[in-house]
XYZ file of C-alpha atoms in Angstrom:
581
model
C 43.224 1.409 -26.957
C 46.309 0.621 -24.797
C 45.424 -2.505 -23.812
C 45.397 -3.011 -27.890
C 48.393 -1.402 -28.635
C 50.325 -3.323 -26.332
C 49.063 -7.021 -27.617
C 50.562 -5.746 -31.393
C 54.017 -5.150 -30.032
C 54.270 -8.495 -27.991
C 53.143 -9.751 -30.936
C 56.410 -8.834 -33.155
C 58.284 -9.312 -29.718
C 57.626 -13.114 -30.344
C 58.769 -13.330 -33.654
C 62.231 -11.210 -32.886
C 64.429 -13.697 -33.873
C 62.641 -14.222 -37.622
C 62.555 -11.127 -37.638
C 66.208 -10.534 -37.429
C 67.021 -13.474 -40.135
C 64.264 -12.017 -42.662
C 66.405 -8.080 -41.932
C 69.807 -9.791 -42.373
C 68.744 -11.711 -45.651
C 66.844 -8.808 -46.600
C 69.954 -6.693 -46.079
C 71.432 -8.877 -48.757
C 69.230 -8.090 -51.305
C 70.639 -5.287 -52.961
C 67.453 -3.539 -54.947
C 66.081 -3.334 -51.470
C 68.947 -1.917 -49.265
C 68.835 1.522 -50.459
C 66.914 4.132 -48.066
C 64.576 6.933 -49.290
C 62.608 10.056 -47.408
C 59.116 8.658 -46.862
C 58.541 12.038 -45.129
C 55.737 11.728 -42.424
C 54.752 8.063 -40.973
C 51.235 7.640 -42.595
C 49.182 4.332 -42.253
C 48.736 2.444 -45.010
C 51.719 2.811 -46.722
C 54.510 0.396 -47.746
C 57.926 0.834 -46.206
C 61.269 -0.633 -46.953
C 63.985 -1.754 -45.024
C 66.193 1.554 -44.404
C 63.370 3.860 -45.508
C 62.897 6.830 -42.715
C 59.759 8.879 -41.681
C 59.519 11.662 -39.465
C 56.720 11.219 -36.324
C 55.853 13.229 -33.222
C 59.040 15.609 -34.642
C 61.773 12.693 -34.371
C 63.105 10.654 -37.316
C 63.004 6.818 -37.460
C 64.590 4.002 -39.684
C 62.747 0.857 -40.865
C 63.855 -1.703 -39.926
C 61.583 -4.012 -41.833
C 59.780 -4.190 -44.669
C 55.531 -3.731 -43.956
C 52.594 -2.040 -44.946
C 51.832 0.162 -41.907
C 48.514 -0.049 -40.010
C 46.621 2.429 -37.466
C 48.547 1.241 -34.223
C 51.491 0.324 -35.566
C 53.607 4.381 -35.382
C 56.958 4.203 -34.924
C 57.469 4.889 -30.688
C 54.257 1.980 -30.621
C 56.401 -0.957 -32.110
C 60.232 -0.945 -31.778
C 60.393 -4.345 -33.731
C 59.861 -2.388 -37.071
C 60.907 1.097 -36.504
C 64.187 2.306 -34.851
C 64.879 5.645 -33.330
C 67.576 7.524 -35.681
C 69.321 9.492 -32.633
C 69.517 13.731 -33.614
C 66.982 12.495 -36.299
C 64.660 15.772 -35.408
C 62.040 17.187 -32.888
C 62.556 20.676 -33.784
C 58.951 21.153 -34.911
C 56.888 22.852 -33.584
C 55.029 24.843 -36.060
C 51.277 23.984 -36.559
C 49.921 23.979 -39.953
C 48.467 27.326 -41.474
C 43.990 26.621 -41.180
C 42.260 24.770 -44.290
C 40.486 27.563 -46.188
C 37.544 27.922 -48.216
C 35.565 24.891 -46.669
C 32.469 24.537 -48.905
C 29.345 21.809 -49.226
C 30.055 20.402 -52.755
C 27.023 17.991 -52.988
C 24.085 16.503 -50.605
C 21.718 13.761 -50.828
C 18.990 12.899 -48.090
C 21.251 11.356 -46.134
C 25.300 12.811 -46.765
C 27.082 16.146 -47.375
C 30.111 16.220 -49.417
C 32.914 18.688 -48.226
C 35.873 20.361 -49.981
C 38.187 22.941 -48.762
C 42.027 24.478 -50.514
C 45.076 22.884 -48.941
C 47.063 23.762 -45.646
C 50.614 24.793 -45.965
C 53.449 23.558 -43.182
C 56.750 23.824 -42.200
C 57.678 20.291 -42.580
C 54.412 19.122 -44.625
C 50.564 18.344 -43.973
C 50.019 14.780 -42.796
C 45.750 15.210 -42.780
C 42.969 16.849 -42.005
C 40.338 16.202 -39.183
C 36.444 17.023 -40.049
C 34.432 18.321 -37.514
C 30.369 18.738 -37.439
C 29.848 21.322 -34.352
C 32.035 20.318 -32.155
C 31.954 16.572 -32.686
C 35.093 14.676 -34.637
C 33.318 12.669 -37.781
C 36.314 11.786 -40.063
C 39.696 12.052 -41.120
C 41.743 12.311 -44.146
C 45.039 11.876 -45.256
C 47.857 13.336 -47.161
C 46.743 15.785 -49.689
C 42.845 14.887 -49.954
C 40.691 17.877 -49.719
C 37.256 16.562 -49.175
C 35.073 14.699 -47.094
C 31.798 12.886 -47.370
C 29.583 12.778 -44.154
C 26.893 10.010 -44.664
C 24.452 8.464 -42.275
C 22.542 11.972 -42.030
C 19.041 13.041 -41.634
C 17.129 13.979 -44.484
C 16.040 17.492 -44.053
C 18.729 18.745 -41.418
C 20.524 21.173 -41.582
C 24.611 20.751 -39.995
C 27.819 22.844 -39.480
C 31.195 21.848 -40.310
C 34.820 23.056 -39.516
C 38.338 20.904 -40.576
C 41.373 21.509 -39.123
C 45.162 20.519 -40.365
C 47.709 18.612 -38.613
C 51.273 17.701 -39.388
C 53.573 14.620 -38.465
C 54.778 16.066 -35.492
C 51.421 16.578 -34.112
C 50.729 19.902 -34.298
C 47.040 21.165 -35.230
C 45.984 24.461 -37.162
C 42.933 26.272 -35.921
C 39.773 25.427 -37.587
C 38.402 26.580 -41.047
C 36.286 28.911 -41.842
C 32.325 27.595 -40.671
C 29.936 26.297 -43.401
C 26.591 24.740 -43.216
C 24.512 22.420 -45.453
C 21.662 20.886 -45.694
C 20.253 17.436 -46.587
C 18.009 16.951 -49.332
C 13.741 16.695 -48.542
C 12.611 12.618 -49.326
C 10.391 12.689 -52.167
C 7.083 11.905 -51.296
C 7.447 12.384 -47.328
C 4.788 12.401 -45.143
C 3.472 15.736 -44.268
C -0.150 15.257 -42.759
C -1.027 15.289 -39.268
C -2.822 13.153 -37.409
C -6.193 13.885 -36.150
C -7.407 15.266 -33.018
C -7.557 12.658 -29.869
C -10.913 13.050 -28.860
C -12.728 12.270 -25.147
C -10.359 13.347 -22.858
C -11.910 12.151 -19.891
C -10.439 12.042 -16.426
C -10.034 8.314 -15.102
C -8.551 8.622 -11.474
C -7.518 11.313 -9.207
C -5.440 11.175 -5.949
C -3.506 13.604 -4.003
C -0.085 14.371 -6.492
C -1.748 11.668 -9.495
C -3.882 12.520 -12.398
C -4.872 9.371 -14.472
C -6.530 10.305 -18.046
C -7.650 8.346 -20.856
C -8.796 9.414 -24.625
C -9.890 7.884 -27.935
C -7.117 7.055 -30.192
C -6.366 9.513 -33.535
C -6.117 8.359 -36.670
C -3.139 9.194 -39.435
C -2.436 7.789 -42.838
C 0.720 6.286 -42.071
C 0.328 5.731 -38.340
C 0.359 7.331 -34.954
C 3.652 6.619 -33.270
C 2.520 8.329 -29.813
C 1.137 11.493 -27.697
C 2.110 14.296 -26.341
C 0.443 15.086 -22.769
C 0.472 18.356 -21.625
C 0.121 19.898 -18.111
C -0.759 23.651 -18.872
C 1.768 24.310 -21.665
C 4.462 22.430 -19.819
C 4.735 18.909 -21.777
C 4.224 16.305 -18.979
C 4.738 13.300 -20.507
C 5.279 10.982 -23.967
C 3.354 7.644 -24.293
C 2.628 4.918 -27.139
C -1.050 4.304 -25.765
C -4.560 6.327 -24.722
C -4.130 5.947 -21.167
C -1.568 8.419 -18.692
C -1.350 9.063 -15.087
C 0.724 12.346 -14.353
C 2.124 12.187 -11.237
C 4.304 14.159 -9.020
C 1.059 17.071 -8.297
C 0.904 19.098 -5.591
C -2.564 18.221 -3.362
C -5.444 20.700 -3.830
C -4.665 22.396 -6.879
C -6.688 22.424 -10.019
C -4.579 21.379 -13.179
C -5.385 21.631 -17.185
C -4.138 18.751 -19.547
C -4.404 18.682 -23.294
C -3.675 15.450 -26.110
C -1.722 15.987 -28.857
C -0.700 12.901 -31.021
C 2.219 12.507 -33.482
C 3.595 10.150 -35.551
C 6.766 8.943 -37.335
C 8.199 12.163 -39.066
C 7.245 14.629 -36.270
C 4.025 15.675 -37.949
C 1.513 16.970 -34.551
C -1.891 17.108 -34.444
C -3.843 20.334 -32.873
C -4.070 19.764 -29.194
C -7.156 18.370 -27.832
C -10.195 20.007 -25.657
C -8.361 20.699 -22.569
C -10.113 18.529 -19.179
C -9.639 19.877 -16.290
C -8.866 17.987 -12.564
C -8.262 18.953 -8.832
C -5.902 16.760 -7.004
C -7.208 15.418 -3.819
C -6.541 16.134 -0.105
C -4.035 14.550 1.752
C -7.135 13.313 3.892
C -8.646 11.597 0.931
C -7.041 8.421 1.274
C -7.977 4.900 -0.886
C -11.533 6.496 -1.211
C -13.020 6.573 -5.090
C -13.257 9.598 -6.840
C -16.890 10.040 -6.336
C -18.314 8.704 -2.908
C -21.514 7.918 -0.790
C -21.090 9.160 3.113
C -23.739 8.049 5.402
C -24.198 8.909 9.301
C -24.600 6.130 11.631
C -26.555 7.162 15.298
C -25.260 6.224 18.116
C -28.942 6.941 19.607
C -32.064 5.800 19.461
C -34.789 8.649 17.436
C -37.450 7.071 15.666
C -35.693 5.262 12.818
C -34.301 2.039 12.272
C -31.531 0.743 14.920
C -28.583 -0.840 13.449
C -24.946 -2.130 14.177
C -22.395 -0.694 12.091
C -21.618 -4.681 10.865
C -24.588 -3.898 8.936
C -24.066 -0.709 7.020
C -24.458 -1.513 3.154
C -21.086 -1.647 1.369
C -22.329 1.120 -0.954
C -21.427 3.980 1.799
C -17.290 4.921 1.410
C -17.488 7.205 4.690
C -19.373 6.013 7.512
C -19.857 9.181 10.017
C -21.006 8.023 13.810
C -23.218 10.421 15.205
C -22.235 12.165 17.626
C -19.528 13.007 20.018
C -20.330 14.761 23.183
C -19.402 17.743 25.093
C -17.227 16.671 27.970
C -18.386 19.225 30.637
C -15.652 18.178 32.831
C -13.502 19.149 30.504
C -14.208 22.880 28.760
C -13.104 21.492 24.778
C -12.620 17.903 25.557
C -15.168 15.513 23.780
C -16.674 11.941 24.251
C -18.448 9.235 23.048
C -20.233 5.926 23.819
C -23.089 3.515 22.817
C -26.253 5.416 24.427
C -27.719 2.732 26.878
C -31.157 2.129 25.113
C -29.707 1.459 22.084
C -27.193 -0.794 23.437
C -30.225 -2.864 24.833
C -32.279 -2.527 21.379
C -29.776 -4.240 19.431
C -28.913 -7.170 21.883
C -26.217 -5.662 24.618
C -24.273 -3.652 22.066
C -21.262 -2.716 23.637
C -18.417 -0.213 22.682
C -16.039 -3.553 22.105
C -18.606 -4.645 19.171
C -18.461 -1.372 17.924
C -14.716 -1.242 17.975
C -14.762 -5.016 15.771
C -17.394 -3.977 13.758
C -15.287 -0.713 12.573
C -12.546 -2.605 12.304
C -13.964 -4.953 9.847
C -15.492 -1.765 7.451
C -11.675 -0.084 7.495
C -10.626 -3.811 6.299
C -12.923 -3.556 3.129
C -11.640 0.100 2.501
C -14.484 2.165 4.260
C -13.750 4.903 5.937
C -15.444 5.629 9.262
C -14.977 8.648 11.135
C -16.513 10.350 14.192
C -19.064 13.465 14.265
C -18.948 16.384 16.719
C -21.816 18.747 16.745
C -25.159 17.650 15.323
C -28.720 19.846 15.525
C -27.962 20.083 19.578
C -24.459 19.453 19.965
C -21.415 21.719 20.607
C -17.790 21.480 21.470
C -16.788 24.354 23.839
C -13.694 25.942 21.846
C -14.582 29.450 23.049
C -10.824 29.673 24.533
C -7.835 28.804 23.579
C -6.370 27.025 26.204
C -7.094 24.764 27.723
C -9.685 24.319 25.755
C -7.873 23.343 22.460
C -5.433 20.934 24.182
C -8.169 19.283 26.154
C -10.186 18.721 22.685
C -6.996 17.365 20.810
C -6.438 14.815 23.326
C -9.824 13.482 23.682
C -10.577 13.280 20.158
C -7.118 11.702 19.542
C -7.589 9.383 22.023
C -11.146 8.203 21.129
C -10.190 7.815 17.754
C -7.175 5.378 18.915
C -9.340 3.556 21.137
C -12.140 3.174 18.329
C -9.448 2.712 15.630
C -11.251 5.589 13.370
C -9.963 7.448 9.886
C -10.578 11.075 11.185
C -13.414 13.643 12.055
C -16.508 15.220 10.811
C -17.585 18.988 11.750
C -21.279 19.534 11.901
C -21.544 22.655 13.898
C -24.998 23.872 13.541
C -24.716 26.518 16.557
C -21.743 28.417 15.562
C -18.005 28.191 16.201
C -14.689 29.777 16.877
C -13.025 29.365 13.741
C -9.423 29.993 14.930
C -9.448 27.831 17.720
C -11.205 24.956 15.913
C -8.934 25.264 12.827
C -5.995 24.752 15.538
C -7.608 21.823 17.166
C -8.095 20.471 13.915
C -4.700 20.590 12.464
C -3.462 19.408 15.498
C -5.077 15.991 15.369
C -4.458 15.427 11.727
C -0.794 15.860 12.411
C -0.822 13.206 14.962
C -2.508 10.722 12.480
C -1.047 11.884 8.892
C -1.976 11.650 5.369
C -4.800 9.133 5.712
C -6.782 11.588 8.104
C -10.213 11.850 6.769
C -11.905 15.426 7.235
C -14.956 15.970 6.409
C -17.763 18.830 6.954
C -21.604 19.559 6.870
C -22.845 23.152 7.101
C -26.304 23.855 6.715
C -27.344 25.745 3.204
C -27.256 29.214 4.922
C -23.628 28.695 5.780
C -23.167 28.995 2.157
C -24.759 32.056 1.162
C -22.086 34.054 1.781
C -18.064 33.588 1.392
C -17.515 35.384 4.732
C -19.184 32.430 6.584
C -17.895 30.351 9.670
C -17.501 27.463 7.323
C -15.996 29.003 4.382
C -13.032 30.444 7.181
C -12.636 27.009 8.051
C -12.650 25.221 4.975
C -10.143 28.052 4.051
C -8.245 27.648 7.271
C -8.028 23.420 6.428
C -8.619 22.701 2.556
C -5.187 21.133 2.164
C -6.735 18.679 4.589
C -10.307 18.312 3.593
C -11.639 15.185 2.428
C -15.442 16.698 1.392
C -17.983 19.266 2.525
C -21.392 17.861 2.327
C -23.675 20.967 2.032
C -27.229 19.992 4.002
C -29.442 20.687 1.530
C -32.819 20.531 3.626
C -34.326 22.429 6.219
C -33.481 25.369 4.621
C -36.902 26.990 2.834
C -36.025 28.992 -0.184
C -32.642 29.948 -0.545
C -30.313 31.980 -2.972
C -28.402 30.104 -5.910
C -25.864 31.676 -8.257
C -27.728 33.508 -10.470
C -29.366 35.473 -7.553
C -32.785 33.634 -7.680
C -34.380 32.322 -4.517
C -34.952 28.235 -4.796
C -37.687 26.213 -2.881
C -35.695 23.060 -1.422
C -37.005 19.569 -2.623
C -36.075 20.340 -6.278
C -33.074 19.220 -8.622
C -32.656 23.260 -9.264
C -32.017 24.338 -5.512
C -29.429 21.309 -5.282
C -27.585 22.505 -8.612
C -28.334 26.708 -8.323
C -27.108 26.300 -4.616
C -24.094 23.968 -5.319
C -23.269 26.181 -8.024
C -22.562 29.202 -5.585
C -20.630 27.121 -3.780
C -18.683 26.107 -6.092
C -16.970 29.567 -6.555
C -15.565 29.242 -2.974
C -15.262 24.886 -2.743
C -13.243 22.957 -4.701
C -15.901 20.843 -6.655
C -13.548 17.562 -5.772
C -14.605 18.995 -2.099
C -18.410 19.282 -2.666
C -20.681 17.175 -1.968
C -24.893 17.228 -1.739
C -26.195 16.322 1.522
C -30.153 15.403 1.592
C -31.950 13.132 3.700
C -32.536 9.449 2.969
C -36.728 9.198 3.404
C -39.204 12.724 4.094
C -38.982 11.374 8.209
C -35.356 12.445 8.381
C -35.762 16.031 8.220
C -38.073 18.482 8.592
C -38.217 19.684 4.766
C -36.114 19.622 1.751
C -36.188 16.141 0.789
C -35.992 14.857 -2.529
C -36.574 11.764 -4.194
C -33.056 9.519 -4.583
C -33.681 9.689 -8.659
C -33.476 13.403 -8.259
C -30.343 13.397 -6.596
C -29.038 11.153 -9.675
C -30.139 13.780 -12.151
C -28.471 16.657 -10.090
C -25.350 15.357 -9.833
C -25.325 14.222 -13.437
C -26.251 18.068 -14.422
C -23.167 19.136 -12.153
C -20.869 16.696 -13.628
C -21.695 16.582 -17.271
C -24.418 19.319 -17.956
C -26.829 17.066 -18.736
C -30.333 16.174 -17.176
C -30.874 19.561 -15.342
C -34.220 21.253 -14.777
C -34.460 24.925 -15.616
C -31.404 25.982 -13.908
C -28.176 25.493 -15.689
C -24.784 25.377 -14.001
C -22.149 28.082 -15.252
C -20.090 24.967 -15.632
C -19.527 21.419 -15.847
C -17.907 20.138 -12.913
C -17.308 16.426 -13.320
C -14.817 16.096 -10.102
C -18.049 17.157 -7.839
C -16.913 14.721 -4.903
C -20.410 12.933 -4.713
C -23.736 12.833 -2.073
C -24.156 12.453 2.253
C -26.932 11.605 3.446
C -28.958 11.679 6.824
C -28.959 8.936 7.745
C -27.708 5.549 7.122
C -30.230 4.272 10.101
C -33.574 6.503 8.201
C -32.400 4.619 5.009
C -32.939 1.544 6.212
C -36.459 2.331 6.593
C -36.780 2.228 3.150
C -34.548 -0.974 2.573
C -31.812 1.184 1.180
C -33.059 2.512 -1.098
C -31.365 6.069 -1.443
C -27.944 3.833 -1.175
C -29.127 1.789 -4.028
C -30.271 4.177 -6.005
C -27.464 6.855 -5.587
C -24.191 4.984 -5.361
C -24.654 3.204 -9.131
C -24.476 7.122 -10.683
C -21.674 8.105 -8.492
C -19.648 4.592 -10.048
C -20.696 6.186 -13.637
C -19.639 9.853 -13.042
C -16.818 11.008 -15.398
């Protein structure tokens, strides 16, 4: 506004010497030369020559004739107003408050004001209009009302007015009134419908992506509502979302609810639930395939790791070994015979060959334990420190994604937990940490392996439960389950799933009847159990307590036994894990 104000008065500063011929020959004129008490400057108003107004509590003289504008008061523009010295600026009295402010009419859109009249010293020069606390308009002189248009229909506002005088003083506000717009005839009051199929798209460690079939509304859905709990989370156009910003672990509820133009809602929708992943869980899908790779020759097919099927995500080499020059160290080479079986496969093949997996997003990590294996943890130190090194180092030298527990023999939880977190802090966020208890690890929630998965479930990629050599065992409902069926894999995953996340469970069965010594169960079998856990459909008798469609997917032993059957638990299994909600 300065900048403005300034440009008018170098504007009559130019024309100063017309100026002063049009006052002189005005001066002449003798119906003009007589003055008169305009009272306060106001804009809009015609002056003549001589005429005086009072402003800011001073008196000034015109000293040419003009209609007066906003930006043109008296102290602003010296070309047409002159200072009458000991004119005034004795005022200081504000104006007494407007009274009786009232709504005198509303539409859908405007609310008409009226209020009685101010009294003053010297003499009301306006009013100012106020709605809350915001300035909306002005009047001058003696109006006493207001109109306030561009409004909502519907809404409900407050108004206050104050008075000011030509000296600028300002009376306190009105008394309060509110008023309300007028309802459209013929608005829009109905809903939308309910967005239906909620279904969970993607998870990852702080992201939940969901997706839903679009409502339907007789004028037209403007957007949805997405709800984390009963906290909204976001506001989008479309059917798709990914909430973000989620801690890792932790289970989360979302609901749908759609609106549309005039703020009608529908009801929310079924609420899906979702588990945010590890910080080990990496790039990996949300359901996955894990296979073990030996690095030993026993009766099934020898293979390089080059030659592991893409359909395995985690790729498990079996096993480390028990440094016993080292109480807690670990480590791990090609055994010789296989080395010769497959052509003089050395440790520097293996290295390129895992290499090249990690390239097309496989993760391959390294075992430590196995039917006959061990790690010697049974002390603290320096037992701990001489298993973090060695395991850090071999999987530097290897280039691995992490480790995989498969202590059948027992363990010390503490000291493993420990030695755990202590390599997964060297490596960060990508570390992949898997486990594989037997099925009577799981029986009970005071286990070994339920302490540990405590102990490290912010870390856990996926415990793969080995459902086989086992005999009958114990499922949910307290019924004892021959192994080989769909039922023992969904009774026994289902009382496991009270302690295990299900984005952290996974079934582990063997690949052909040759890998294990019972419990194994035709790859189509597998299919159907996973699809009861997920979606509650295609169980046997047994019928989960819930639907858990985040269960984290199937392991198998092994990736070498499953070549014996040209893949064929690979093929089969990984196609329903790619179809899983």
């Amino acid at each position: 506004m300065r900048k403005l104000f300034m440009g008018r008065v170098k504007g009559f500063r130019r024309a100063l010497p017309l100026m002063i011929i049009l006052v002189v020959f005005v001066g002449l004129l003798p119906s003009m030369a007589s003055a008169a008490d305009r009272g306060a400057w106001a804009p809009n108003v015609s002056y003549a020559v001589n005429d005086t107004v009072t402003y800011g509590g001073n008196t000034y003289k015109d000293i040419q004739a003009h209609t007066s504008l906003i930006g043109w008061e008296p102290p602003i523009v010296p070309a047409l107003w002159q200072l009458v010295p000991g004119g005034g600026g004795s005022d200081t009295q504000a104006p007494s408050a407007p009274s009786n402010l009232q709504a005198t009419g509303t539409t859908t859109s405007s609310i008409t004001l009226a209020w009685n009249a101010s009294s003053d010293n010297v003499g009301v020069t306006g009013y100012d209009v106020y709605r809350g606390s915001t300035l909306v308009g002005n009047v001058l002189g003696s109006t006493l009302s207001y109109t306030n248009t561009g409004l909502n229909a519907n809404t409900t506002y407050m108004y206050q007015v104050k008075a000011k005088d030509a000296a600028g003083n300002v009376s306190a506000y009105s008394n309060q009134v509110s008023a309300t717009t007028d309802v459209v005839i013929g608005v829009d009051t109905q809903a939308p419908t309910v967005p239906t199929n909620v279904t969970v798209s993607e998870i990852t460690t702080s992201s939940v992506s969901l997706s839903w079939t679009a409502s339907t509304d007789n004028v037209g859905v403007t957007g949805y509502n997405v709800y984390k709990g009963t906290t909204l989370a976001q506001v989008v156009t479309g059917t798709t979302v990914t909430v973000t910003g989620l801690a890792v672990s932790t289970p989360y509820s979302f609901t749908i609810v759609a609106t549309d133009a005039v703020g009608n809602v529908s009801p929310a929708s079924v609420a899906v639930t979702a588990t945010t992943h590890t910080a080990g869980s990496g790039q990996l899908p949300k359901h996955i395939l894990t296979g073990y790779w030996h690095n030993f020759i026993n009766g099934s097919s020898n293979l390089k790791v080059s030659d592991i099927p893409s359909q395995y995500d985690i790729i498990v080499l079996s096993f480390a070994d028990m440094d016993l020059t080292k109480p807690g160290g670990v480590t791990f080479n090609i055994d010789s015979s296989l080395s010769a079986a497959l052509g003089g496969y050395t440790n520097a093949n293996l290295i390129s060959d895992i290499q090249a997996k990690r390239a097309q997003g496989k993760k391959v990590i390294l075992s430590i334990g196995g039917e006959m294996g061990n790690v010697n943890l049974g002390s603290a130190s320096p037992n701990v420190s001489n298993f973090v090194t060695s395991m850090s180092g071999l999987i530097t030298q290897y280039g691995l994604d992490g480790i995989d527990i498969d202590l059948e023999s027992g363990m010390n939880v503490a000291n493993l937990t420990s030695a755990v977190r202590q390599v997964q802090q060297q490596f960060g966020s990508g570390f992949i940490l898997t486990m594989a208890p037997q099925t009577i690890d799981m029986q009970y929630q005071t286990s070994s392996y339920i302490q540990l998965y405590n102990n490290l479930k912010d870390i856990t990629t996926v415990v793969n439960v080995q459902y086989y050599n086992s005999g009958c065992m114990l499922g949910r409902d307290g019924q004892c389950y021959s192994q080989g069926t769909i039922n023992f894999l969904t009774a026994l995953s289902d009382l496991t799933l009270q302690w295990i996340a299900p984005s952290q469970l996974g079934l582990g069965v063997p690949a052909v009847s040759s890998a294990a010594g019972g419990g194994y169960i035709a790859p189509s079998v597998v299919n159907n159990a996973l699809n009861c856990l997920a979606t509650g459909s295609g169980c046997g008798s047994y019928k989960p307590v819930a639907k858990y469609p985040d269960i984290r997917g199937a392991m198998t032993w092994s990736i070498n036994w499953d070549k014996t059957s040209n893949y064929n638990f690979a093929n089969t299994v990984k196609p329903i894990l790619v179809t899983l909600p």
